[in-house]
XYZ file of C-alpha atoms in Angstrom:
132
model
C -12.796 -32.248 0.819
C -12.364 -29.866 3.960
C -12.011 -26.205 3.204
C -8.881 -25.249 5.178
C -9.625 -21.409 7.440
C -6.800 -18.704 7.676
C -7.308 -16.528 10.596
C -5.329 -13.774 11.096
C -4.946 -12.136 14.536
C -4.837 -8.346 14.433
C -3.533 -6.475 17.129
C -4.797 -3.154 15.971
C -9.125 -4.856 16.181
C -11.296 -5.598 18.817
C -11.650 -9.224 19.648
C -15.178 -8.481 20.501
C -17.666 -6.206 19.203
C -19.155 -3.933 21.653
C -19.577 0.065 21.881
C -19.819 2.827 24.287
C -24.040 4.493 23.514
C -22.361 7.371 26.022
C -19.806 8.413 23.807
C -21.209 6.919 20.072
C -24.565 9.450 20.848
C -22.530 12.148 21.726
C -20.051 12.082 19.071
C -23.270 10.881 16.048
C -24.094 14.131 16.729
C -21.430 16.091 15.964
C -20.010 14.363 13.610
C -21.472 15.985 10.004
C -20.040 19.109 11.183
C -17.128 18.165 9.371
C -18.393 17.917 6.091
C -16.272 20.229 3.369
C -13.337 19.728 6.248
C -11.768 16.935 3.728
C -12.011 19.273 0.677
C -9.553 21.691 2.626
C -7.010 18.360 3.057
C -7.558 17.459 -0.562
C -6.734 21.094 -2.056
C -3.469 20.912 0.438
C -2.339 17.274 -0.210
C -1.113 18.428 -4.529
C 2.397 18.264 -3.535
C 2.941 21.312 -5.631
C 0.001 22.771 -3.866
C 1.322 22.066 -0.494
C 4.616 23.298 -1.880
C 2.899 26.674 -2.776
C 0.831 26.828 0.489
C 4.169 26.549 2.372
C 6.043 29.181 0.428
C 3.466 31.812 1.437
C 3.850 30.994 4.956
C 7.642 31.754 4.313
C 7.363 35.126 2.784
C 3.868 36.686 3.725
C 2.864 37.905 -0.118
C 4.104 36.492 -3.402
C 3.264 36.869 -6.740
C 2.316 34.823 -9.521
C 6.033 35.064 -11.123
C 7.609 34.054 -8.035
C 5.426 31.236 -7.274
C 6.443 30.043 -11.050
C 9.976 30.635 -10.533
C 10.166 28.658 -6.543
C 8.217 25.854 -7.949
C 9.339 25.879 -11.570
C 6.503 26.259 -13.409
C 4.961 28.033 -16.299
C 2.829 31.207 -14.853
C -0.033 29.950 -16.222
C 0.596 26.491 -13.956
C 1.209 28.376 -10.934
C -2.126 30.613 -11.723
C -3.954 26.986 -11.611
C -3.361 25.993 -8.386
C -3.164 29.405 -6.624
C -6.742 29.878 -8.028
C -7.664 26.340 -6.703
C -6.476 27.349 -3.562
C -7.984 30.572 -4.098
C -11.131 28.753 -4.456
C -10.794 26.681 -1.503
C -10.587 29.554 0.702
C -7.559 29.053 1.467
C -5.543 32.233 -0.559
C -6.428 35.080 -1.136
C -5.137 37.417 -3.663
C -4.676 41.397 -4.767
C -3.879 43.204 -8.036
C -1.605 45.819 -8.306
C -1.369 47.166 -12.076
C -0.440 44.084 -14.153
C 0.802 42.105 -11.301
C -1.080 39.692 -8.806
C -0.063 38.794 -5.645
C -1.268 35.861 -3.345
C -0.881 35.430 0.223
C -2.706 32.567 3.253
C -6.128 33.376 3.767
C -6.010 33.710 7.374
C -3.412 32.447 9.909
C -5.381 29.420 10.225
C -4.330 28.052 7.077
C -0.838 29.298 7.875
C -1.240 27.117 11.132
C -2.558 23.990 9.168
C 0.379 24.130 6.669
C 2.904 24.903 9.589
C 1.669 22.005 11.671
C 2.093 19.562 8.884
C 5.513 20.229 8.252
C 6.124 19.737 12.069
C 4.213 15.983 12.145
C 5.791 15.766 9.069
C 9.810 16.174 10.217
C 8.787 14.230 13.598
C 7.919 10.753 11.950
C 4.702 9.091 12.868
C 3.772 6.333 14.827
C 6.534 4.191 16.554
C 9.199 6.423 15.419
C 8.873 5.320 12.006
C 9.543 8.568 9.594
C 6.530 9.375 6.573
C 8.934 9.670 4.259
C 11.134 6.417 3.363
């Protein structure tokens, strides 16, 4: 019995195996610098947390009750998400009497959220939109 082998040709894969030793060595020496960065993206990958972060780009500061109303949740749920953003170093808070106000940790977080929004509106690759 002969075995039939299906060969799939993909245009996005090298047809031969080779690498540029100099480039590989140079990059490998620095690649570990990204350790931990995935946690930032993991925190922002949740749709509720990215909405909260985006709201904090629109308003410099929001109290937990404001955030809860914006995202349509309980204050406990909003507080949970805000606490996670704070623990990840993306947000900070201050207490004023019985109110707790949150803001983004710094301009870098504001830029991350803003750039991601701009990119998603532009679409990906050959003009196809991310949202379908």
